Amino acid sequence: METFSAFVIGVLALCAGWLLVRLALLRSSLKEAAKELDEKLDTDTNTLISLSTRDIAMRAFVVRINRQLCDLRRERLKLRQTDTELNDAIAGISHDLRTPLTAICGYLDLLDAEPLDEKAKGYLGVIRERTDAMRTLSEELFSYTLMNAETDALVSESVCLNDILEQSLAGFYGIFTERGIVPEITLTESPVIRTLDSNALRRIFDNILGNAAKYSDGDLNVSLTDDGVICFENGAAELTAVQTAQLFNRFFTVNNAKGASGLGLAIAKRLTEKMNGKITAEYRRGRLSVCVMFKKPQN
């Protein structure tokens, strides 16, 4: 009887050991599959997940995941093709608009030279204002599609954030003076050096400052820290938290009457992310804060 009991215990121990080994192998296979899945999702590749295990259930599981990966890649390809077609269409439309808009502006200049009464001058001013808005929109549409197409066009170089920010602020001096905005500027005295495209960086700052000039309640605070964080804060009573969440969406604009195209901040976001930076917008107590961050590379 004791011999039989010992035999049963031995068999149970062997079964338990076999189950533990099998469980360990399954866990190892799952970790391997999860790691490969992360790699496939993070990189643009047509390769599929492969496992070293011969376990039938795990291999069947991976086959299903690979089918989903193939479906996901097909959908990504469709989206890219659609986006390319949309960009081409927008670029064509914006290009076609340039010629008639240039002609209209030329005739408006001729009308300005003619003797007109005050009422006619008022009408002419409205026409010029809306024509300029269309011209700006056309240029921004073209710039946006061009930027999307030229993914490798950025040139990396050593730039000083302090200098580029000061140049952008100086460029908006006239606009701010006209609108009664006196910026409060707080910049670190230490040079903040990053490897970026200087023209793209200037475009980011210009677009954010242009947005502030349109929507500010009359104030603007600009700061730059040693860590490479640039913040633009201003009062924005017309804004809401819901609208703030959409500020970086293409063609979203808070107030169409102000002649905004809604592309300025979308372009700023795209350029920031292309240079491995981060841009955020936050709305608290009637104030809008847009921050751009370019971290120092790890050595």
mmCIF file with all atom_site columns, C-alpha atoms in Angstrom, residues 6-201:
data_model
loop_
_atom_site.group_PDB
_atom_site.id
_atom_site.type_symbol
_atom_site.label_atom_id
_atom_site.label_alt_id
_atom_site.label_comp_id
_atom_site.label_asym_id
_atom_site.label_entity_id
_atom_site.label_seq_id
_atom_site.pdbx_PDB_ins_code
_atom_site.Cartn_x
_atom_site.Cartn_y
_atom_site.Cartn_z
_atom_site.occupancy
_atom_site.B_iso_or_equiv
_atom_site.pdbx_formal_charge
_atom_site.auth_seq_id
_atom_site.auth_comp_id
_atom_site.auth_asym_id
_atom_site.auth_atom_id
_atom_site.pdbx_PDB_model_num
ATOM 1   C CA . ALA A 1 6   ? 4.543   6.584   -3.202  1.00 0.00 ? 6   ALA A CA 1
ATOM 2   C CA . PHE A 1 7   ? 3.989   5.739   -6.841  1.00 0.00 ? 7   PHE A CA 1
ATOM 3   C CA . VAL A 1 8   ? 0.885   7.976   -7.013  1.00 0.00 ? 8   VAL A CA 1
ATOM 4   C CA . ILE A 1 9   ? 2.710   10.820  -5.324  1.00 0.00 ? 9   ILE A CA 1
ATOM 5   C CA . GLY A 1 10  ? 5.577   10.433  -7.761  1.00 0.00 ? 10  GLY A CA 1
ATOM 6   C CA . VAL A 1 11  ? 3.251   10.511  -10.748 1.00 0.00 ? 11  VAL A CA 1
ATOM 7   C CA . LEU A 1 12  ? 1.496   13.602  -9.381  1.00 0.00 ? 12  LEU A CA 1
ATOM 8   C CA . ALA A 1 13  ? 4.846   15.290  -8.814  1.00 0.00 ? 13  ALA A CA 1
ATOM 9   C CA . LEU A 1 14  ? 5.895   14.529  -12.369 1.00 0.00 ? 14  LEU A CA 1
ATOM 10  C CA . CYS A 1 15  ? 2.592   15.881  -13.694 1.00 0.00 ? 15  CYS A CA 1
ATOM 11  C CA . ALA A 1 16  ? 2.948   19.021  -11.601 1.00 0.00 ? 16  ALA A CA 1
ATOM 12  C CA . GLY A 1 17  ? 6.516   19.487  -12.830 1.00 0.00 ? 17  GLY A CA 1
ATOM 13  C CA . TRP A 1 18  ? 5.439   18.980  -16.445 1.00 0.00 ? 18  TRP A CA 1
ATOM 14  C CA . LEU A 1 19  ? 2.621   21.523  -16.011 1.00 0.00 ? 19  LEU A CA 1
ATOM 15  C CA . LEU A 1 20  ? 5.002   24.048  -14.468 1.00 0.00 ? 20  LEU A CA 1
ATOM 16  C CA . VAL A 1 21  ? 7.461   23.614  -17.336 1.00 0.00 ? 21  VAL A CA 1
ATOM 17  C CA . ARG A 1 22  ? 4.654   23.953  -19.880 1.00 0.00 ? 22  ARG A CA 1
ATOM 18  C CA . LEU A 1 23  ? 3.344   27.058  -18.115 1.00 0.00 ? 23  LEU A CA 1
ATOM 19  C CA . ALA A 1 24  ? 6.831   28.574  -18.135 1.00 0.00 ? 24  ALA A CA 1
ATOM 20  C CA . LEU A 1 25  ? 7.188   27.854  -21.855 1.00 0.00 ? 25  LEU A CA 1
ATOM 21  C CA . LEU A 1 26  ? 3.783   29.395  -22.581 1.00 0.00 ? 26  LEU A CA 1
ATOM 22  C CA . ARG A 1 27  ? 4.687   32.531  -20.613 1.00 0.00 ? 27  ARG A CA 1
ATOM 23  C CA . SER A 1 28  ? 7.957   32.768  -22.504 1.00 0.00 ? 28  SER A CA 1
ATOM 24  C CA . SER A 1 29  ? 6.134   32.382  -25.829 1.00 0.00 ? 29  SER A CA 1
ATOM 25  C CA . LEU A 1 30  ? 3.606   35.070  -24.867 1.00 0.00 ? 30  LEU A CA 1
ATOM 26  C CA . LYS A 1 31  ? 6.396   37.483  -23.934 1.00 0.00 ? 31  LYS A CA 1
ATOM 27  C CA . GLU A 1 32  ? 8.131   36.729  -27.238 1.00 0.00 ? 32  GLU A CA 1
ATOM 28  C CA . ALA A 1 33  ? 4.900   37.318  -29.179 1.00 0.00 ? 33  ALA A CA 1
ATOM 29  C CA . ALA A 1 34  ? 4.158   40.555  -27.282 1.00 0.00 ? 34  ALA A CA 1
ATOM 30  C CA . LYS A 1 35  ? 7.663   41.895  -27.950 1.00 0.00 ? 35  LYS A CA 1
ATOM 31  C CA . GLU A 1 36  ? 7.437   41.120  -31.666 1.00 0.00 ? 36  GLU A CA 1
ATOM 32  C CA . LEU A 1 37  ? 3.950   42.639  -31.862 1.00 0.00 ? 37  LEU A CA 1
ATOM 33  C CA . ASP A 1 38  ? 5.220   45.898  -30.335 1.00 0.00 ? 38  ASP A CA 1
ATOM 34  C CA . GLU A 1 39  ? 8.078   45.969  -32.852 1.00 0.00 ? 39  GLU A CA 1
ATOM 35  C CA . LYS A 1 40  ? 5.737   45.380  -35.807 1.00 0.00 ? 40  LYS A CA 1
ATOM 36  C CA . LEU A 1 41  ? 3.366   48.130  -34.640 1.00 0.00 ? 41  LEU A CA 1
ATOM 37  C CA . ASP A 1 42  ? 6.171   50.652  -34.064 1.00 0.00 ? 42  ASP A CA 1
ATOM 38  C CA . THR A 1 43  ? 7.945   50.079  -37.394 1.00 0.00 ? 43  THR A CA 1
ATOM 39  C CA . ASP A 1 44  ? 6.687   50.264  -40.944 1.00 0.00 ? 44  ASP A CA 1
ATOM 40  C CA . THR A 1 45  ? 7.437   46.694  -42.020 1.00 0.00 ? 45  THR A CA 1
ATOM 41  C CA . ASN A 1 46  ? 5.694   43.918  -43.904 1.00 0.00 ? 46  ASN A CA 1
ATOM 42  C CA . THR A 1 47  ? 7.213   41.135  -41.804 1.00 0.00 ? 47  THR A CA 1
ATOM 43  C CA . LEU A 1 48  ? 4.977   39.033  -39.562 1.00 0.00 ? 48  LEU A CA 1
ATOM 44  C CA . ILE A 1 49  ? 5.353   37.641  -36.056 1.00 0.00 ? 49  ILE A CA 1
ATOM 45  C CA . SER A 1 50  ? 7.282   34.396  -35.828 1.00 0.00 ? 50  SER A CA 1
ATOM 46  C CA . LEU A 1 51  ? 7.694   32.193  -32.751 1.00 0.00 ? 51  LEU A CA 1
ATOM 47  C CA . SER A 1 52  ? 10.321  29.630  -31.808 1.00 0.00 ? 52  SER A CA 1
ATOM 48  C CA . THR A 1 53  ? 7.790   27.482  -29.920 1.00 0.00 ? 53  THR A CA 1
ATOM 49  C CA . ARG A 1 54  ? 6.129   24.488  -31.546 1.00 0.00 ? 54  ARG A CA 1
ATOM 50  C CA . ASP A 1 55  ? 3.058   24.666  -29.318 1.00 0.00 ? 55  ASP A CA 1
ATOM 51  C CA . ILE A 1 56  ? 0.028   24.247  -31.607 1.00 0.00 ? 56  ILE A CA 1
ATOM 52  C CA . ALA A 1 57  ? -2.265  26.544  -29.594 1.00 0.00 ? 57  ALA A CA 1
ATOM 53  C CA . MET A 1 58  ? 0.314   29.365  -29.427 1.00 0.00 ? 58  MET A CA 1
ATOM 54  C CA . ARG A 1 59  ? 1.098   29.099  -33.131 1.00 0.00 ? 59  ARG A CA 1
ATOM 55  C CA . ALA A 1 60  ? -2.616  29.222  -33.957 1.00 0.00 ? 60  ALA A CA 1
ATOM 56  C CA . PHE A 1 61  ? -2.914  32.318  -31.732 1.00 0.00 ? 61  PHE A CA 1
ATOM 57  C CA . VAL A 1 62  ? -0.026  34.018  -33.561 1.00 0.00 ? 62  VAL A CA 1
ATOM 58  C CA . VAL A 1 63  ? -1.589  33.193  -36.939 1.00 0.00 ? 63  VAL A CA 1
ATOM 59  C CA . ARG A 1 64  ? -4.703  35.134  -35.888 1.00 0.00 ? 64  ARG A CA 1
ATOM 60  C CA . ILE A 1 65  ? -2.582  38.080  -34.739 1.00 0.00 ? 65  ILE A CA 1
ATOM 61  C CA . ASN A 1 66  ? -0.733  38.077  -38.075 1.00 0.00 ? 66  ASN A CA 1
ATOM 62  C CA . ARG A 1 67  ? -4.057  38.211  -39.920 1.00 0.00 ? 67  ARG A CA 1
ATOM 63  C CA . GLN A 1 68  ? -5.009  41.277  -37.893 1.00 0.00 ? 68  GLN A CA 1
ATOM 64  C CA . LEU A 1 69  ? -1.613  42.838  -38.658 1.00 0.00 ? 69  LEU A CA 1
ATOM 65  C CA . CYS A 1 70  ? -2.173  42.314  -42.369 1.00 0.00 ? 70  CYS A CA 1
ATOM 66  C CA . ASP A 1 71  ? -5.624  43.917  -42.142 1.00 0.00 ? 71  ASP A CA 1
ATOM 67  C CA . LEU A 1 72  ? -4.172  46.843  -40.180 1.00 0.00 ? 72  LEU A CA 1
ATOM 68  C CA . ARG A 1 73  ? -1.463  47.405  -42.793 1.00 0.00 ? 73  ARG A CA 1
ATOM 69  C CA . ARG A 1 74  ? -4.008  47.376  -45.608 1.00 0.00 ? 74  ARG A CA 1
ATOM 70  C CA . GLU A 1 75  ? -6.050  50.009  -43.763 1.00 0.00 ? 75  GLU A CA 1
ATOM 71  C CA . ARG A 1 76  ? -2.940  52.112  -43.152 1.00 0.00 ? 76  ARG A CA 1
ATOM 72  C CA . LEU A 1 77  ? -2.070  51.933  -46.836 1.00 0.00 ? 77  LEU A CA 1
ATOM 73  C CA . LYS A 1 78  ? -5.599  53.045  -47.791 1.00 0.00 ? 78  LYS A CA 1
ATOM 74  C CA . LEU A 1 79  ? -5.381  55.974  -45.362 1.00 0.00 ? 79  LEU A CA 1
ATOM 75  C CA . ARG A 1 80  ? -2.012  57.021  -46.765 1.00 0.00 ? 80  ARG A CA 1
ATOM 76  C CA . GLN A 1 81  ? -3.310  56.870  -50.317 1.00 0.00 ? 81  GLN A CA 1
ATOM 77  C CA . THR A 1 82  ? -6.405  58.859  -49.342 1.00 0.00 ? 82  THR A CA 1
ATOM 78  C CA . ASP A 1 83  ? -4.288  61.432  -47.515 1.00 0.00 ? 83  ASP A CA 1
ATOM 79  C CA . THR A 1 84  ? -1.964  61.734  -50.512 1.00 0.00 ? 84  THR A CA 1
ATOM 80  C CA . GLU A 1 85  ? -4.895  62.208  -52.880 1.00 0.00 ? 85  GLU A CA 1
ATOM 81  C CA . LEU A 1 86  ? -6.408  64.824  -50.554 1.00 0.00 ? 86  LEU A CA 1
ATOM 82  C CA . ASN A 1 87  ? -3.103  66.699  -50.303 1.00 0.00 ? 87  ASN A CA 1
ATOM 83  C CA . ASP A 1 88  ? -2.712  66.651  -54.084 1.00 0.00 ? 88  ASP A CA 1
ATOM 84  C CA . ALA A 1 89  ? -6.254  67.961  -54.545 1.00 0.00 ? 89  ALA A CA 1
ATOM 85  C CA . ILE A 1 90  ? -5.770  70.749  -51.998 1.00 0.00 ? 90  ILE A CA 1
ATOM 86  C CA . ALA A 1 91  ? -2.405  71.690  -53.509 1.00 0.00 ? 91  ALA A CA 1
ATOM 87  C CA . GLY A 1 92  ? -3.995  71.858  -56.964 1.00 0.00 ? 92  GLY A CA 1
ATOM 88  C CA . ILE A 1 93  ? -6.899  73.990  -55.751 1.00 0.00 ? 93  ILE A CA 1
ATOM 89  C CA . SER A 1 94  ? -4.645  76.392  -53.850 1.00 0.00 ? 94  SER A CA 1
ATOM 90  C CA . HIS A 1 95  ? -2.368  76.690  -56.883 1.00 0.00 ? 95  HIS A CA 1
ATOM 91  C CA . ASP A 1 96  ? -5.325  77.366  -59.193 1.00 0.00 ? 96  ASP A CA 1
ATOM 92  C CA . LEU A 1 97  ? -6.603  80.066  -56.850 1.00 0.00 ? 97  LEU A CA 1
ATOM 93  C CA . ARG A 1 98  ? -3.373  82.029  -56.967 1.00 0.00 ? 98  ARG A CA 1
ATOM 94  C CA . THR A 1 99  ? -3.768  83.378  -60.501 1.00 0.00 ? 99  THR A CA 1
ATOM 95  C CA . PRO A 1 100 ? -7.299  84.828  -60.129 1.00 0.00 ? 100 PRO A CA 1
ATOM 96  C CA . LEU A 1 101 ? -6.501  86.175  -56.656 1.00 0.00 ? 101 LEU A CA 1
ATOM 97  C CA . THR A 1 102 ? -3.403  87.926  -57.988 1.00 0.00 ? 102 THR A CA 1
ATOM 98  C CA . ALA A 1 103 ? -5.512  89.465  -60.764 1.00 0.00 ? 103 ALA A CA 1
ATOM 99  C CA . ILE A 1 104 ? -8.177  90.606  -58.273 1.00 0.00 ? 104 ILE A CA 1
ATOM 100 C CA . CYS A 1 105 ? -5.531  92.230  -56.075 1.00 0.00 ? 105 CYS A CA 1
ATOM 101 C CA . GLY A 1 106 ? -4.140  94.014  -59.129 1.00 0.00 ? 106 GLY A CA 1
ATOM 102 C CA . TYR A 1 107 ? -7.554  95.446  -60.041 1.00 0.00 ? 107 TYR A CA 1
ATOM 103 C CA . LEU A 1 108 ? -8.096  96.490  -56.419 1.00 0.00 ? 108 LEU A CA 1
ATOM 104 C CA . ASP A 1 109 ? -4.834  98.436  -56.571 1.00 0.00 ? 109 ASP A CA 1
ATOM 105 C CA . LEU A 1 110 ? -6.092  100.165 -59.709 1.00 0.00 ? 110 LEU A CA 1
ATOM 106 C CA . LEU A 1 111 ? -9.383  101.030 -57.995 1.00 0.00 ? 111 LEU A CA 1
ATOM 107 C CA . ASP A 1 112 ? -7.480  102.503 -55.049 1.00 0.00 ? 112 ASP A CA 1
ATOM 108 C CA . ALA A 1 113 ? -5.947  105.013 -57.461 1.00 0.00 ? 113 ALA A CA 1
ATOM 109 C CA . GLU A 1 114 ? -9.366  106.140 -58.701 1.00 0.00 ? 114 GLU A CA 1
ATOM 110 C CA . PRO A 1 115 ? -11.390 108.927 -57.079 1.00 0.00 ? 115 PRO A CA 1
ATOM 111 C CA . LEU A 1 116 ? -14.064 107.184 -54.970 1.00 0.00 ? 116 LEU A CA 1
ATOM 112 C CA . ASP A 1 117 ? -16.602 108.386 -52.447 1.00 0.00 ? 117 ASP A CA 1
ATOM 113 C CA . GLU A 1 118 ? -16.445 107.183 -48.842 1.00 0.00 ? 118 GLU A CA 1
ATOM 114 C CA . LYS A 1 119 ? -19.108 104.509 -49.350 1.00 0.00 ? 119 LYS A CA 1
ATOM 115 C CA . ALA A 1 120 ? -17.271 103.007 -52.317 1.00 0.00 ? 120 ALA A CA 1
ATOM 116 C CA . LYS A 1 121 ? -14.002 103.109 -50.380 1.00 0.00 ? 121 LYS A CA 1
ATOM 117 C CA . GLY A 1 122 ? -15.693 101.209 -47.569 1.00 0.00 ? 122 GLY A CA 1
ATOM 118 C CA . TYR A 1 123 ? -16.887 98.526  -49.962 1.00 0.00 ? 123 TYR A CA 1
ATOM 119 C CA . LEU A 1 124 ? -13.430 98.368  -51.502 1.00 0.00 ? 124 LEU A CA 1
ATOM 120 C CA . GLY A 1 125 ? -11.863 97.893  -48.072 1.00 0.00 ? 125 GLY A CA 1
ATOM 121 C CA . VAL A 1 126 ? -14.152 94.966  -47.314 1.00 0.00 ? 126 VAL A CA 1
ATOM 122 C CA . ILE A 1 127 ? -13.367 93.335  -50.671 1.00 0.00 ? 127 ILE A CA 1
ATOM 123 C CA . ARG A 1 128 ? -9.624  93.744  -50.105 1.00 0.00 ? 128 ARG A CA 1
ATOM 124 C CA . GLU A 1 129 ? -9.853  92.336  -46.604 1.00 0.00 ? 129 GLU A CA 1
ATOM 125 C CA . ARG A 1 130 ? -11.687 89.204  -47.736 1.00 0.00 ? 130 ARG A CA 1
ATOM 126 C CA . THR A 1 131 ? -9.396  88.819  -50.756 1.00 0.00 ? 131 THR A CA 1
ATOM 127 C CA . ASP A 1 132 ? -6.344  88.991  -48.491 1.00 0.00 ? 132 ASP A CA 1
ATOM 128 C CA . ALA A 1 133 ? -7.934  86.348  -46.251 1.00 0.00 ? 133 ALA A CA 1
ATOM 129 C CA . MET A 1 134 ? -8.462  84.067  -49.245 1.00 0.00 ? 134 MET A CA 1
ATOM 130 C CA . ARG A 1 135 ? -4.920  84.687  -50.387 1.00 0.00 ? 135 ARG A CA 1
ATOM 131 C CA . THR A 1 136 ? -3.567  83.791  -46.927 1.00 0.00 ? 136 THR A CA 1
ATOM 132 C CA . LEU A 1 137 ? -5.687  80.652  -46.812 1.00 0.00 ? 137 LEU A CA 1
ATOM 133 C CA . SER A 1 138 ? -4.481  79.634  -50.268 1.00 0.00 ? 138 SER A CA 1
ATOM 134 C CA . GLU A 1 139 ? -0.850  80.089  -49.254 1.00 0.00 ? 139 GLU A CA 1
ATOM 135 C CA . GLU A 1 140 ? -1.308  78.163  -46.007 1.00 0.00 ? 140 GLU A CA 1
ATOM 136 C CA . LEU A 1 141 ? -3.103  75.333  -47.785 1.00 0.00 ? 141 LEU A CA 1
ATOM 137 C CA . PHE A 1 142 ? -0.255  75.067  -50.257 1.00 0.00 ? 142 PHE A CA 1
ATOM 138 C CA . SER A 1 143 ? 2.343   75.220  -47.476 1.00 0.00 ? 143 SER A CA 1
ATOM 139 C CA . TYR A 1 144 ? 0.558   72.542  -45.475 1.00 0.00 ? 144 TYR A CA 1
ATOM 140 C CA . THR A 1 145 ? 0.330   70.081  -48.348 1.00 0.00 ? 145 THR A CA 1
ATOM 141 C CA . LEU A 1 146 ? 3.910   70.828  -49.348 1.00 0.00 ? 146 LEU A CA 1
ATOM 142 C CA . MET A 1 147 ? 5.045   70.194  -45.790 1.00 0.00 ? 147 MET A CA 1
ATOM 143 C CA . ASN A 1 148 ? 3.224   66.854  -45.709 1.00 0.00 ? 148 ASN A CA 1
ATOM 144 C CA . ALA A 1 149 ? 4.821   65.765  -48.979 1.00 0.00 ? 149 ALA A CA 1
ATOM 145 C CA . GLU A 1 150 ? 8.363   66.758  -48.092 1.00 0.00 ? 150 GLU A CA 1
ATOM 146 C CA . THR A 1 151 ? 8.862   64.591  -45.027 1.00 0.00 ? 151 THR A CA 1
ATOM 147 C CA . ASP A 1 152 ? 12.652  64.641  -45.347 1.00 0.00 ? 152 ASP A CA 1
ATOM 148 C CA . ALA A 1 153 ? 13.006  68.327  -46.183 1.00 0.00 ? 153 ALA A CA 1
ATOM 149 C CA . LEU A 1 154 ? 14.021  69.478  -42.687 1.00 0.00 ? 154 LEU A CA 1
ATOM 150 C CA . VAL A 1 155 ? 17.688  70.265  -42.192 1.00 0.00 ? 155 VAL A CA 1
ATOM 151 C CA . SER A 1 156 ? 19.076  69.594  -38.714 1.00 0.00 ? 156 SER A CA 1
ATOM 152 C CA . GLU A 1 157 ? 21.536  72.145  -37.390 1.00 0.00 ? 157 GLU A CA 1
ATOM 153 C CA . SER A 1 158 ? 22.614  73.561  -34.055 1.00 0.00 ? 158 SER A CA 1
ATOM 154 C CA . VAL A 1 159 ? 20.263  76.450  -33.194 1.00 0.00 ? 159 VAL A CA 1
ATOM 155 C CA . CYS A 1 160 ? 19.793  78.687  -30.171 1.00 0.00 ? 160 CYS A CA 1
ATOM 156 C CA . LEU A 1 161 ? 16.144  78.760  -29.091 1.00 0.00 ? 161 LEU A CA 1
ATOM 157 C CA . ASN A 1 162 ? 16.675  82.136  -27.417 1.00 0.00 ? 162 ASN A CA 1
ATOM 158 C CA . ASP A 1 163 ? 17.794  83.792  -30.659 1.00 0.00 ? 163 ASP A CA 1
ATOM 159 C CA . ILE A 1 164 ? 15.035  82.344  -32.858 1.00 0.00 ? 164 ILE A CA 1
ATOM 160 C CA . LEU A 1 165 ? 12.351  83.257  -30.320 1.00 0.00 ? 165 LEU A CA 1
ATOM 161 C CA . GLU A 1 166 ? 13.663  86.819  -30.020 1.00 0.00 ? 166 GLU A CA 1
ATOM 162 C CA . GLN A 1 167 ? 13.673  87.170  -33.811 1.00 0.00 ? 167 GLN A CA 1
ATOM 163 C CA . SER A 1 168 ? 10.048  86.017  -34.046 1.00 0.00 ? 168 SER A CA 1
ATOM 164 C CA . LEU A 1 169 ? 8.981   88.379  -31.265 1.00 0.00 ? 169 LEU A CA 1
ATOM 165 C CA . ALA A 1 170 ? 10.746  91.274  -33.004 1.00 0.00 ? 170 ALA A CA 1
ATOM 166 C CA . GLY A 1 171 ? 8.943   90.407  -36.245 1.00 0.00 ? 171 GLY A CA 1
ATOM 167 C CA . PHE A 1 172 ? 5.562   90.752  -34.510 1.00 0.00 ? 172 PHE A CA 1
ATOM 168 C CA . TYR A 1 173 ? 6.389   94.069  -32.824 1.00 0.00 ? 173 TYR A CA 1
ATOM 169 C CA . GLY A 1 174 ? 4.335   96.090  -35.308 1.00 0.00 ? 174 GLY A CA 1
ATOM 170 C CA . ILE A 1 175 ? 1.296   93.803  -35.121 1.00 0.00 ? 175 ILE A CA 1
ATOM 171 C CA . PHE A 1 176 ? 1.358   93.733  -31.313 1.00 0.00 ? 176 PHE A CA 1
ATOM 172 C CA . THR A 1 177 ? 1.731   97.534  -31.151 1.00 0.00 ? 177 THR A CA 1
ATOM 173 C CA . GLU A 1 178 ? -1.220  97.970  -33.520 1.00 0.00 ? 178 GLU A CA 1
ATOM 174 C CA . ARG A 1 179 ? -3.401  95.764  -31.309 1.00 0.00 ? 179 ARG A CA 1
ATOM 175 C CA . GLY A 1 180 ? -2.231  97.277  -28.035 1.00 0.00 ? 180 GLY A CA 1
ATOM 176 C CA . ILE A 1 181 ? -0.447  94.124  -26.849 1.00 0.00 ? 181 ILE A CA 1
ATOM 177 C CA . VAL A 1 182 ? 2.702   94.592  -24.764 1.00 0.00 ? 182 VAL A CA 1
ATOM 178 C CA . PRO A 1 183 ? 4.262   91.149  -24.311 1.00 0.00 ? 183 PRO A CA 1
ATOM 179 C CA . GLU A 1 184 ? 5.811   90.213  -20.978 1.00 0.00 ? 184 GLU A CA 1
ATOM 180 C CA . ILE A 1 185 ? 8.913   88.230  -21.904 1.00 0.00 ? 185 ILE A CA 1
ATOM 181 C CA . THR A 1 186 ? 10.871  85.990  -19.528 1.00 0.00 ? 186 THR A CA 1
ATOM 182 C CA . LEU A 1 187 ? 13.780  84.218  -21.204 1.00 0.00 ? 187 LEU A CA 1
ATOM 183 C CA . THR A 1 188 ? 16.553  82.290  -19.533 1.00 0.00 ? 188 THR A CA 1
ATOM 184 C CA . GLU A 1 189 ? 19.933  83.990  -19.830 1.00 0.00 ? 189 GLU A CA 1
ATOM 185 C CA . SER A 1 190 ? 21.616  80.663  -20.587 1.00 0.00 ? 190 SER A CA 1
ATOM 186 C CA . PRO A 1 191 ? 21.691  79.747  -24.291 1.00 0.00 ? 191 PRO A CA 1
ATOM 187 C CA . VAL A 1 192 ? 19.346  76.823  -24.977 1.00 0.00 ? 192 VAL A CA 1
ATOM 188 C CA . ILE A 1 193 ? 20.930  74.884  -27.845 1.00 0.00 ? 193 ILE A CA 1
ATOM 189 C CA . ARG A 1 194 ? 19.098  72.185  -29.781 1.00 0.00 ? 194 ARG A CA 1
ATOM 190 C CA . THR A 1 195 ? 19.607  70.371  -33.085 1.00 0.00 ? 195 THR A CA 1
ATOM 191 C CA . LEU A 1 196 ? 16.632  71.524  -35.168 1.00 0.00 ? 196 LEU A CA 1
ATOM 192 C CA . ASP A 1 197 ? 15.654  73.142  -38.451 1.00 0.00 ? 197 ASP A CA 1
ATOM 193 C CA . SER A 1 198 ? 15.877  76.893  -37.842 1.00 0.00 ? 198 SER A CA 1
ATOM 194 C CA . ASN A 1 199 ? 13.309  77.826  -40.506 1.00 0.00 ? 199 ASN A CA 1
ATOM 195 C CA . ALA A 1 200 ? 10.805  75.285  -39.192 1.00 0.00 ? 200 ALA A CA 1
ATOM 196 C CA . LEU A 1 201 ? 11.373  76.493  -35.623 1.00 0.00 ? 201 LEU A CA 1
#
